[in-house]
PDB file of N, CA and C in Angstrom:
ATOM      1  N   MET A  28      63.152 118.291-155.687  1.00 57.00           N
ATOM      2  CA  MET A  28      61.836 117.827-155.766  1.00 57.00           C
ATOM      3  C   MET A  28      61.069 118.949-154.951  1.00 57.00           C
ATOM      4  N   PRO A  29      60.749 120.099-155.172  1.00 56.00           N
ATOM      5  CA  PRO A  29      59.705 121.043-154.198  1.00 56.00           C
ATOM      6  C   PRO A  29      59.107 120.169-153.150  1.00 56.00           C
ATOM      7  N   PRO A  30      58.451 120.578-152.127  1.00 60.00           N
ATOM      8  CA  PRO A  30      57.569 119.964-151.239  1.00 60.00           C
ATOM      9  C   PRO A  30      55.972 120.478-151.681  1.00 60.00           C
ATOM     10  N   VAL A  31      55.330 118.855-151.879  1.00 56.00           N
ATOM     11  CA  VAL A  31      53.915 119.838-152.247  1.00 56.00           C
ATOM     12  C   VAL A  31      53.040 120.072-151.361  1.00 56.00           C
ATOM     13  N   ALA A  32      52.540 121.434-151.498  1.00 55.00           N
ATOM     14  CA  ALA A  32      51.483 121.688-150.329  1.00 55.00           C
ATOM     15  C   ALA A  32      49.937 120.964-150.669  1.00 55.00           C
ATOM     16  N   PRO A  33      49.716 120.485-149.595  1.00 56.00           N
ATOM     17  CA  PRO A  33      48.165 119.980-149.212  1.00 56.00           C
ATOM     18  C   PRO A  33      47.111 121.036-149.924  1.00 56.00           C
ATOM     19  N   SER A  34      45.989 120.353-150.225  1.00 54.00           N
ATOM     20  CA  SER A  34      45.207 120.934-150.903  1.00 54.00           C
ATOM     21  C   SER A  34      44.333 121.592-149.745  1.00 54.00           C
ATOM     22  N   SER A  35      43.917 122.771-149.592  1.00 53.00           N
ATOM     23  CA  SER A  35      42.686 122.981-148.751  1.00 53.00           C
ATOM     24  C   SER A  35      41.564 122.524-148.215  1.00 53.00           C
ATOM     25  N   ALA A  36      41.016 121.939-149.265  1.00 51.00           N
ATOM     26  CA  ALA A  36      40.077 121.070-149.078  1.00 51.00           C
ATOM     27  C   ALA A  36      40.428 119.637-148.418  1.00 51.00           C
ATOM     28  N   LYS A  37      41.664 119.257-148.195  1.00 59.00           N
ATOM     29  CA  LYS A  37      41.580 117.583-147.372  1.00 59.00           C
ATOM     30  C   LYS A  37      42.254 118.508-146.049  1.00 59.00           C
ATOM     31  N   VAL A  38      42.606 119.795-146.165  1.00 67.00           N
ATOM     32  CA  VAL A  38      43.487 120.109-144.716  1.00 67.00           C
ATOM     33  C   VAL A  38      42.156 120.633-143.648  1.00 67.00           C
ATOM     34  N   ARG A  39      41.916 120.379-142.808  1.00 72.00           N
ATOM     35  CA  ARG A  39      40.999 120.924-141.940  1.00 72.00           C
ATOM     36  C   ARG A  39      41.751 121.137-140.392  1.00 72.00           C
ATOM     37  N   SER A  40      40.744 122.306-139.387  1.00 81.00           N
ATOM     38  CA  SER A  40      41.509 122.719-138.316  1.00 81.00           C
ATOM     39  C   SER A  40      41.274 121.358-137.658  1.00 81.00           C
ATOM     40  N   LEU A  41      41.841 121.432-136.116  1.00 78.00           N
ATOM     41  CA  LEU A  41      41.186 120.813-135.430  1.00 78.00           C
ATOM     42  C   LEU A  41      40.027 120.819-134.532  1.00 78.00           C
ATOM     43  N   ALA A  42      39.764 122.397-134.759  1.00 76.00           N
ATOM     44  CA  ALA A  42      38.162 122.422-134.365  1.00 76.00           C
ATOM     45  C   ALA A  42      37.164 122.221-135.495  1.00 76.00           C
ATOM     46  N   GLU A  43      37.879 122.058-136.855  1.00 77.00           N
ATOM     47  CA  GLU A  43      36.233 121.698-137.326  1.00 77.00           C
ATOM     48  C   GLU A  43      35.987 119.943-137.424  1.00 77.00           C
ATOM     49  N   ARG A  44      37.503 119.304-137.034  1.00 78.00           N
ATOM     50  CA  ARG A  44      37.087 118.041-137.200  1.00 78.00           C
ATOM     51  C   ARG A  44      36.382 117.617-135.717  1.00 78.00           C
ATOM     52  N   TRP A  45      36.452 118.580-134.744  1.00 76.00           N
ATOM     53  CA  TRP A  45      35.823 118.199-133.165  1.00 76.00           C
ATOM     54  C   TRP A  45      34.762 118.561-133.601  1.00 76.00           C
ATOM     55  N   ASN A  46      34.372 119.560-134.154  1.00 74.00           N
ATOM     56  CA  ASN A  46      33.031 119.743-134.188  1.00 74.00           C
ATOM     57  C   ASN A  46      31.951 118.467-135.418  1.00 74.00           C
ATOM     58  N   GLU A  47      32.579 117.840-135.625  1.00 75.00           N
ATOM     59  CA  GLU A  47      32.502 116.437-136.553  1.00 75.00           C
ATOM     60  C   GLU A  47      32.071 115.449-135.542  1.00 75.00           C
ATOM     61  N   VAL A  48      32.941 115.402-134.639  1.00 75.00           N
ATOM     62  CA  VAL A  48      32.415 114.104-133.725  1.00 75.00           C
ATOM     63  C   VAL A  48      32.095 114.179-132.393  1.00 75.00           C
ATOM     64  N   ARG A  49      32.206 115.721-131.894  1.00 76.00           N
ATOM     65  CA  ARG A  49      31.468 115.698-130.399  1.00 76.00           C
ATOM     66  C   ARG A  49      29.854 115.384-130.680  1.00 76.00           C
ATOM     67  N   ARG A  50      29.818 115.361-129.568  1.00 77.00           N
ATOM     68  CA  ARG A  50      28.376 115.059-129.451  1.00 77.00           C
ATOM     69  C   ARG A  50      27.901 115.637-127.764  1.00 77.00           C
ATOM     70  N   CYS A  51      26.576 116.443-127.755  1.00 80.00           N
ATOM     71  CA  CYS A  51      26.031 116.923-126.685  1.00 80.00           C
ATOM     72  C   CYS A  51      25.234 116.118-125.971  1.00 80.00           C
ATOM     73  N   LEU A  52      25.172 115.599-124.593  1.00 82.00           N
ATOM     74  CA  LEU A  52      24.291 114.720-124.353  1.00 82.00           C
ATOM     75  C   LEU A  52      23.524 115.952-122.747  1.00 82.00           C
ATOM     76  N   ARG A  53      22.650 115.300-122.649  1.00 86.00           N
ATOM     77  CA  ARG A  53      22.003 115.936-121.294  1.00 86.00           C
ATOM     78  C   ARG A  53      21.460 114.713-120.447  1.00 86.00           C
ATOM     79  N   LEU A  54      22.009 114.892-118.818  1.00 86.00           N
ATOM     80  CA  LEU A  54      22.024 114.012-117.800  1.00 86.00           C
ATOM     81  C   LEU A  54      21.132 114.602-117.015  1.00 86.00           C
ATOM     82  N   TYR A  55      19.727 113.361-116.405  1.00 87.00           N
ATOM     83  CA  TYR A  55      18.930 113.968-115.742  1.00 87.00           C
ATOM     84  C   TYR A  55      19.291 113.091-114.622  1.00 87.00           C
ATOM     85  N   VAL A  56      19.606 113.410-113.066  1.00 87.00           N
ATOM     86  CA  VAL A  56      19.238 112.839-112.211  1.00 87.00           C
ATOM     87  C   VAL A  56      18.266 112.772-111.183  1.00 87.00           C
ATOM     88  N   GLU A  57      17.440 111.793-111.052  1.00 90.00           N
ATOM     89  CA  GLU A  57      16.538 111.888-109.552  1.00 90.00           C
ATOM     90  C   GLU A  57      17.072 110.694-109.196  1.00 90.00           C
ATOM     91  N   ILE A  58      16.846 111.458-107.272  1.00 91.00           N
ATOM     92  CA  ILE A  58      17.187 110.579-106.303  1.00 91.00           C
ATOM     93  C   ILE A  58      15.834 110.342-105.667  1.00 91.00           C
ATOM     94  N   GLN A  59      15.418 109.257-105.251  1.00 95.00           N
ATOM     95  CA  GLN A  59      14.324 108.717-104.909  1.00 95.00           C
ATOM     96  C   GLN A  59      14.244 107.790-103.419  1.00 95.00           C
ATOM     97  N   GLU A  60      13.842 107.948-102.809  1.00 95.00           N
ATOM     98  CA  GLU A  60      13.717 107.434-101.497  1.00 95.00           C
ATOM     99  C   GLU A  60      12.534 106.824-100.962  1.00 95.00           C
ATOM    100  N   MET A  61      12.539 105.793-100.383  1.00 95.00           N
ATOM    101  CA  MET A  61      11.135 104.680-100.154  1.00 95.00           C
ATOM    102  C   MET A  61      10.644 105.611 -98.943  1.00 95.00           C
ATOM    103  N   ASN A  62       9.419 105.644 -99.455  1.00 91.00           N
ATOM    104  CA  ASN A  62       8.105 106.076 -97.992  1.00 91.00           C
ATOM    105  C   ASN A  62       7.796 104.871 -97.160  1.00 91.00           C
ATOM    106  N   GLU A  63       7.115 105.180 -96.047  1.00 91.00           N
ATOM    107  CA  GLU A  63       6.667 104.303 -95.268  1.00 91.00           C
ATOM    108  C   GLU A  63       5.709 102.969 -95.996  1.00 91.00           C
ATOM    109  N   ASN A  64       5.169 103.408 -97.439  1.00 94.00           N
ATOM    110  CA  ASN A  64       4.370 102.052 -97.755  1.00 94.00           C
ATOM    111  C   ASN A  64       5.327 101.342 -98.848  1.00 94.00           C
ATOM    112  N   GLY A  65       7.069 101.830 -99.221  1.00 94.00           N
ATOM    113  CA  GLY A  65       7.354 100.752 -99.647  1.00 94.00           C
ATOM    114  C   GLY A  65       7.294 101.513-100.740  1.00 94.00           C
ATOM    115  N   ASP A  66       7.097 102.675-101.303  1.00 96.00           N
ATOM    116  CA  ASP A  66       7.332 103.545-102.979  1.00 96.00           C
ATOM    117  C   ASP A  66       8.053 104.297-102.987  1.00 96.00           C
ATOM    118  N   TYR A  67       9.078 104.103-103.965  1.00 96.00           N
ATOM    119  CA  TYR A  67      10.071 105.203-103.830  1.00 96.00           C
ATOM    120  C   TYR A  67       9.333 106.584-104.561  1.00 96.00           C
ATOM    121  N   HIS A  68       9.845 107.505-104.120  1.00 95.00           N
ATOM    122  CA  HIS A  68       9.652 109.160-104.733  1.00 95.00           C
ATOM    123  C   HIS A  68      10.341 110.000-104.781  1.00 95.00           C
ATOM    124  N   PRO A  69      10.609 110.991-105.497  1.00 94.00           N
ATOM    125  CA  PRO A  69      11.577 112.021-105.699  1.00 94.00           C
ATOM    126  C   PRO A  69      11.824 112.558-104.267  1.00 94.00           C
ATOM    127  N   VAL A  70      13.071 113.101-104.052  1.00 93.00           N
ATOM    128  CA  VAL A  70      13.174 113.931-102.942  1.00 93.00           C
ATOM    129  C   VAL A  70      13.167 115.456-103.493  1.00 93.00           C
ATOM    130  N   GLU A  71      13.131 116.271-102.434  1.00 90.00           N
ATOM    131  CA  GLU A  71      13.035 117.647-102.680  1.00 90.00           C
ATOM    132  C   GLU A  71      14.437 118.070-102.701  1.00 90.00           C
ATOM    133  N   ILE A  72      14.209 119.104-103.933  1.00 87.00           N
ATOM    134  CA  ILE A  72      15.461 119.534-104.238  1.00 87.00           C
ATOM    135  C   ILE A  72      15.307 121.562-103.701  1.00 87.00           C
ATOM    136  N   GLU A  73      16.578 121.680-102.993  1.00 86.00           N
ATOM    137  CA  GLU A  73      16.328 123.200-102.654  1.00 86.00           C
ATOM    138  C   GLU A  73      17.491 123.870-103.250  1.00 86.00           C
ATOM    139  N   THR A  74      17.050 124.867-104.255  1.00 84.00           N
ATOM    140  CA  THR A  74      17.832 125.758-104.789  1.00 84.00           C
ATOM    141  C   THR A  74      18.317 126.959-103.871  1.00 84.00           C
ATOM    142  N   SER A  75      19.727 127.309-103.986  1.00 81.00           N
ATOM    143  CA  SER A  75      20.555 128.183-103.595  1.00 81.00           C
ATOM    144  C   SER A  75      21.548 128.900-104.302  1.00 81.00           C
ATOM    145  N   PRO A  76      21.569 130.255-104.158  1.00 84.00           N
ATOM    146  CA  PRO A  76      22.426 130.949-104.723  1.00 84.00           C
ATOM    147  C   PRO A  76      24.119 130.303-104.949  1.00 84.00           C
ATOM    148  N   GLU A  77      24.461 129.404-104.088  1.00 82.00           N
ATOM    149  CA  GLU A  77      25.732 128.988-103.882  1.00 82.00           C
ATOM    150  C   GLU A  77      26.145 127.859-104.590  1.00 82.00           C
ATOM    151  N   VAL A  78      24.874 127.218-104.724  1.00 77.00           N
ATOM    152  CA  VAL A  78      24.896 126.028-106.029  1.00 77.00           C
ATOM    153  C   VAL A  78      24.314 126.599-106.886  1.00 77.00           C
ATOM    154  N   LEU A  79      25.586 126.472-107.978  1.00 77.00           N
ATOM    155  CA  LEU A  79      25.144 127.068-109.426  1.00 77.00           C
ATOM    156  C   LEU A  79      24.384 125.906-110.540  1.00 77.00           C
ATOM    157  N   VAL A  80      24.499 124.616-110.010  1.00 75.00           N
ATOM    158  CA  VAL A  80      23.508 123.765-110.916  1.00 75.00           C
ATOM    159  C   VAL A  80      23.012 122.474-109.694  1.00 75.00           C
ATOM    160  N   GLY A  81      21.666 122.025-110.233  1.00 73.00           N
ATOM    161  CA  GLY A  81      20.871 121.270-110.076  1.00 73.00           C
ATOM    162  C   GLY A  81      20.674 121.458-108.423  1.00 73.00           C
ATOM    163  N   GLY A  82      20.835 122.353-107.822  1.00 79.00           N
ATOM    164  CA  GLY A  82      20.518 122.398-106.054  1.00 79.00           C
ATOM    165  C   GLY A  82      20.843 121.407-105.322  1.00 79.00           C
ATOM    166  N   MET A  83      20.381 121.523-104.243  1.00 82.00           N
ATOM    167  CA  MET A  83      20.752 120.650-103.061  1.00 82.00           C
ATOM    168  C   MET A  83      19.541 119.552-102.905  1.00 82.00           C
ATOM    169  N   TYR A  84      19.981 118.316-102.600  1.00 83.00           N
ATOM    170  CA  TYR A  84      18.859 117.195-102.707  1.00 83.00           C
ATOM    171  C   TYR A  84      18.577 116.801-100.982  1.00 83.00           C
ATOM    172  N   GLN A  85      17.346 117.099-100.387  1.00 83.00           N
ATOM    173  CA  GLN A  85      17.030 116.837 -99.254  1.00 83.00           C
ATOM    174  C   GLN A  85      16.754 115.531 -98.747  1.00 83.00           C
ATOM    175  N   LEU A  86      17.447 114.926 -98.282  1.00 85.00           N
ATOM    176  CA  LEU A  86      17.997 113.596 -97.952  1.00 85.00           C
ATOM    177  C   LEU A  86      17.569 113.363 -96.505  1.00 85.00           C
ATOM    178  N   ARG A  87      16.648 112.247 -96.573  1.00 85.00           N
ATOM    179  CA  ARG A  87      16.269 111.679 -95.000  1.00 85.00           C
ATOM    180  C   ARG A  87      16.941 110.523 -94.237  1.00 85.00           C
ATOM    181  N   GLN A  88      17.546 110.814 -93.176  1.00 87.00           N
ATOM    182  CA  GLN A  88      18.430 109.591 -92.674  1.00 87.00           C
ATOM    183  C   GLN A  88      17.745 108.184 -92.047  1.00 87.00           C
ATOM    184  N   GLY A  89      18.601 107.321 -92.883  1.00 86.00           N
ATOM    185  CA  GLY A  89      18.061 105.749 -92.662  1.00 86.00           C
ATOM    186  C   GLY A  89      17.129 105.465 -93.800  1.00 86.00           C
ATOM    187  N   HIS A  90      16.598 106.031 -94.593  1.00 88.00           N
ATOM    188  CA  HIS A  90      15.612 105.855 -95.855  1.00 88.00           C
ATOM    189  C   HIS A  90      16.689 105.468 -97.153  1.00 88.00           C
ATOM    190  N   GLN A  91      16.069 103.631 -97.415  1.00 91.00           N
ATOM    191  CA  GLN A  91      16.391 103.905 -98.822  1.00 91.00           C
ATOM    192  C   GLN A  91      16.749 104.442 -99.602  1.00 91.00           C
ATOM    193  N   ARG A  92      17.619 104.434-100.690  1.00 91.00           N
ATOM    194  CA  ARG A  92      17.492 105.311-102.072  1.00 91.00           C
ATOM    195  C   ARG A  92      17.661 104.670-103.106  1.00 91.00           C
ATOM    196  N   ARG A  93      17.428 104.973-104.240  1.00 92.00           N
ATOM    197  CA  ARG A  93      17.478 104.582-105.347  1.00 92.00           C
ATOM    198  C   ARG A  93      18.067 105.840-106.250  1.00 92.00           C
ATOM    199  N   LEU A  94      18.517 105.876-107.604  1.00 90.00           N
ATOM    200  CA  LEU A  94      18.695 106.830-108.640  1.00 90.00           C
ATOM    201  C   LEU A  94      17.863 106.426-109.641  1.00 90.00           C
ATOM    202  N   LYS A  95      17.602 107.700-110.381  1.00 91.00           N
ATOM    203  CA  LYS A  95      16.785 107.244-111.585  1.00 91.00           C
ATOM    204  C   LYS A  95      17.784 108.521-112.763  1.00 91.00           C
ATOM    205  N   ILE A  96      18.405 107.848-113.555  1.00 89.00           N
ATOM    206  CA  ILE A  96      19.032 108.782-114.596  1.00 89.00           C
ATOM    207  C   ILE A  96      18.382 108.177-115.897  1.00 89.00           C
ATOM    208  N   ASP A  97      18.638 109.420-116.532  1.00 88.00           N
ATOM    209  CA  ASP A  97      18.324 109.207-118.020  1.00 88.00           C
ATOM    210  C   ASP A  97      19.429 110.532-118.634  1.00 88.00           C
ATOM    211  N   LEU A  98      19.841 109.515-119.920  1.00 85.00           N
ATOM    212  CA  LEU A  98      20.776 110.624-120.586  1.00 85.00           C
ATOM    213  C   LEU A  98      20.156 110.576-122.001  1.00 85.00           C
ATOM    214  N   LYS A  99      20.027 111.571-122.738  1.00 83.00           N
ATOM    215  CA  LYS A  99      19.710 112.021-123.788  1.00 83.00           C
ATOM    216  C   LYS A  99      20.523 112.448-124.621  1.00 83.00           C
ATOM    217  N   PRO A 100      20.825 112.454-126.247  1.00 79.00           N
ATOM    218  CA  PRO A 100      21.236 113.370-127.148  1.00 79.00           C
ATOM    219  C   PRO A 100      20.498 114.513-127.294  1.00 79.00           C
ATOM    220  N   LEU A 101      21.730 115.602-127.131  1.00 79.00           N
ATOM    221  CA  LEU A 101      20.926 116.857-127.552  1.00 79.00           C
ATOM    222  C   LEU A 101      20.397 117.087-129.312  1.00 79.00           C
ATOM    223  N   ALA A 102      19.774 117.349-129.820  1.00 73.00           N
ATOM    224  CA  ALA A 102      19.436 117.493-131.180  1.00 73.00           C
ATOM    225  C   ALA A 102      19.942 118.481-131.890  1.00 73.00           C
ATOM    226  N   HIS A 103      20.322 119.311-131.081  1.00 69.00           N
ATOM    227  CA  HIS A 103      21.009 120.705-131.534  1.00 69.00           C
ATOM    228  C   HIS A 103      22.707 120.903-131.250  1.00 69.00           C
ATOM    229  N   ASP A 104      23.266 121.739-131.962  1.00 63.00           N
ATOM    230  CA  ASP A 104      24.777 121.539-131.613  1.00 63.00           C
ATOM    231  C   ASP A 104      25.619 120.631-131.307  1.00 63.00           C
ATOM    232  N   THR A 105      25.489 119.324-132.096  1.00 66.00           N
ATOM    233  CA  THR A 105      26.084 118.409-132.208  1.00 66.00           C
ATOM    234  C   THR A 105      26.625 118.383-133.737  1.00 66.00           C
ATOM    235  N   GLY A 106      27.821 116.645-133.124  1.00 70.00           N
ATOM    236  CA  GLY A 106      28.155 116.805-134.553  1.00 70.00           C
ATOM    237  C   GLY A 106      27.555 115.865-135.534  1.00 70.00           C
ATOM    238  N   THR A 107      28.164 114.767-136.139  1.00 71.00           N
ATOM    239  CA  THR A 107      27.447 113.751-136.881  1.00 71.00           C
ATOM    240  C   THR A 107      28.246 112.670-136.606  1.00 71.00           C
ATOM    241  N   LEU A 108      28.658 112.612-135.411  1.00 69.00           N
ATOM    242  CA  LEU A 108      29.027 111.345-134.901  1.00 69.00           C
ATOM    243  C   LEU A 108      28.062 110.401-134.467  1.00 69.00           C
ATOM    244  N   PRO A 109      27.444 109.363-135.297  1.00 70.00           N
ATOM    245  CA  PRO A 109      26.179 108.406-134.553  1.00 70.00           C
ATOM    246  C   PRO A 109      26.758 107.806-133.543  1.00 70.00           C
ATOM    247  N   LEU A 110      26.099 108.364-132.183  1.00 71.00           N
ATOM    248  CA  LEU A 110      26.378 107.935-130.799  1.00 71.00           C
ATOM    249  C   LEU A 110      24.562 107.529-130.291  1.00 71.00           C
ATOM    250  N   VAL A 111      24.729 106.304-130.162  1.00 74.00           N
ATOM    251  CA  VAL A 111      23.235 105.387-129.548  1.00 74.00           C
ATOM    252  C   VAL A 111      23.736 105.097-127.782  1.00 74.00           C
ATOM    253  N   VAL A 112      22.699 105.651-127.464  1.00 76.00           N
ATOM    254  CA  VAL A 112      22.944 105.571-125.934  1.00 76.00           C
ATOM    255  C   VAL A 112      21.817 104.265-125.167  1.00 76.00           C
ATOM    256  N   ASP A 113      22.309 103.148-125.028  1.00 80.00           N
ATOM    257  CA  ASP A 113      20.966 102.151-124.402  1.00 80.00           C
ATOM    258  C   ASP A 113      21.385 102.097-123.191  1.00 80.00           C
ATOM    259  N   SER A 114      22.505 102.126-122.786  1.00 81.00           N
ATOM    260  CA  SER A 114      22.383 101.714-121.367  1.00 81.00           C
ATOM    261  C   SER A 114      23.510 102.329-120.403  1.00 81.00           C
ATOM    262  N   ILE A 115      23.313 102.218-119.028  1.00 82.00           N
ATOM    263  CA  ILE A 115      24.601 102.995-118.463  1.00 82.00           C
ATOM    264  C   ILE A 115      25.039 102.277-117.725  1.00 82.00           C
ATOM    265  N   ARG A 116      26.531 101.807-117.730  1.00 86.00           N
ATOM    266  CA  ARG A 116      27.233 100.714-116.839  1.00 86.00           C
ATOM    267  C   ARG A 116      27.371 100.944-115.491  1.00 86.00           C
ATOM    268  N   SER A 117      28.011 102.324-115.475  1.00 86.00           N
ATOM    269  CA  SER A 117      27.808 102.259-113.703  1.00 86.00           C
ATOM    270  C   SER A 117      28.174 104.053-113.524  1.00 86.00           C
ATOM    271  N   VAL A 118      27.930 104.243-111.845  1.00 83.00           N
ATOM    272  CA  VAL A 118      27.389 105.640-111.735  1.00 83.00           C
ATOM    273  C   VAL A 118      28.087 105.781-110.577  1.00 83.00           C
ATOM    274  N   ALA A 119      29.006 107.112-110.375  1.00 82.00           N
ATOM    275  CA  ALA A 119      29.638 107.255-108.937  1.00 82.00           C
ATOM    276  C   ALA A 119      29.279 108.314-108.498  1.00 82.00           C
ATOM    277  N   MET A 120      29.341 108.737-107.491  1.00 76.00           N
ATOM    278  CA  MET A 120      28.537 109.398-106.173  1.00 76.00           C
ATOM    279  C   MET A 120      29.695 109.999-105.872  1.00 76.00           C
ATOM    280  N   GLY A 121      30.028 111.463-106.073  1.00 74.00           N
ATOM    281  CA  GLY A 121      30.960 112.237-104.865  1.00 74.00           C
ATOM    282  C   GLY A 121      30.506 113.506-104.000  1.00 74.00           C
ATOM    283  N   CYS A 122      31.368 114.282-103.441  1.00 70.00           N
ATOM    284  CA  CYS A 122      31.451 115.382-102.820  1.00 70.00           C
ATOM    285  C   CYS A 122      29.762 115.677-101.765  1.00 70.00           C
ATOM    286  N   VAL A 123      29.489 114.299-101.295  1.00 67.00           N
ATOM    287  CA  VAL A 123      28.316 114.657-100.389  1.00 67.00           C
ATOM    288  C   VAL A 123      28.689 115.192 -99.105  1.00 67.00           C
ATOM    289  N   ARG A 124      27.976 116.239 -98.989  1.00 66.00           N
ATOM    290  CA  ARG A 124      28.454 116.928 -97.498  1.00 66.00           C
ATOM    291  C   ARG A 124      27.391 116.794 -96.335  1.00 66.00           C
ATOM    292  N   VAL A 125      27.059 116.757 -95.140  1.00 60.00           N
ATOM    293  CA  VAL A 125      26.384 116.580 -94.425  1.00 60.00           C
ATOM    294  C   VAL A 125      26.268 117.763 -93.509  1.00 60.00           C
TER     295      VAL A 125
END
């Protein structure tokens, strides 16, 4: 019995399948420092040609800090995968230079 060729309707490339299941997200990060009144305010961001994304945060030594993170799915350029972001479980920081 000769092998049966799969129908073209059922065979999809990996790129086509990836376009269906991928989701594009935008991550916003804000570093806040506590001021002398006990209120948190965003720190300054300095832009530089050497830093291609986000800029450099101007942190002051000895101040209490917290991160404000917002994660949003992008409406365009995404697939059909139903993804609901209701919480962020953990955050890791790295590449801190003094």
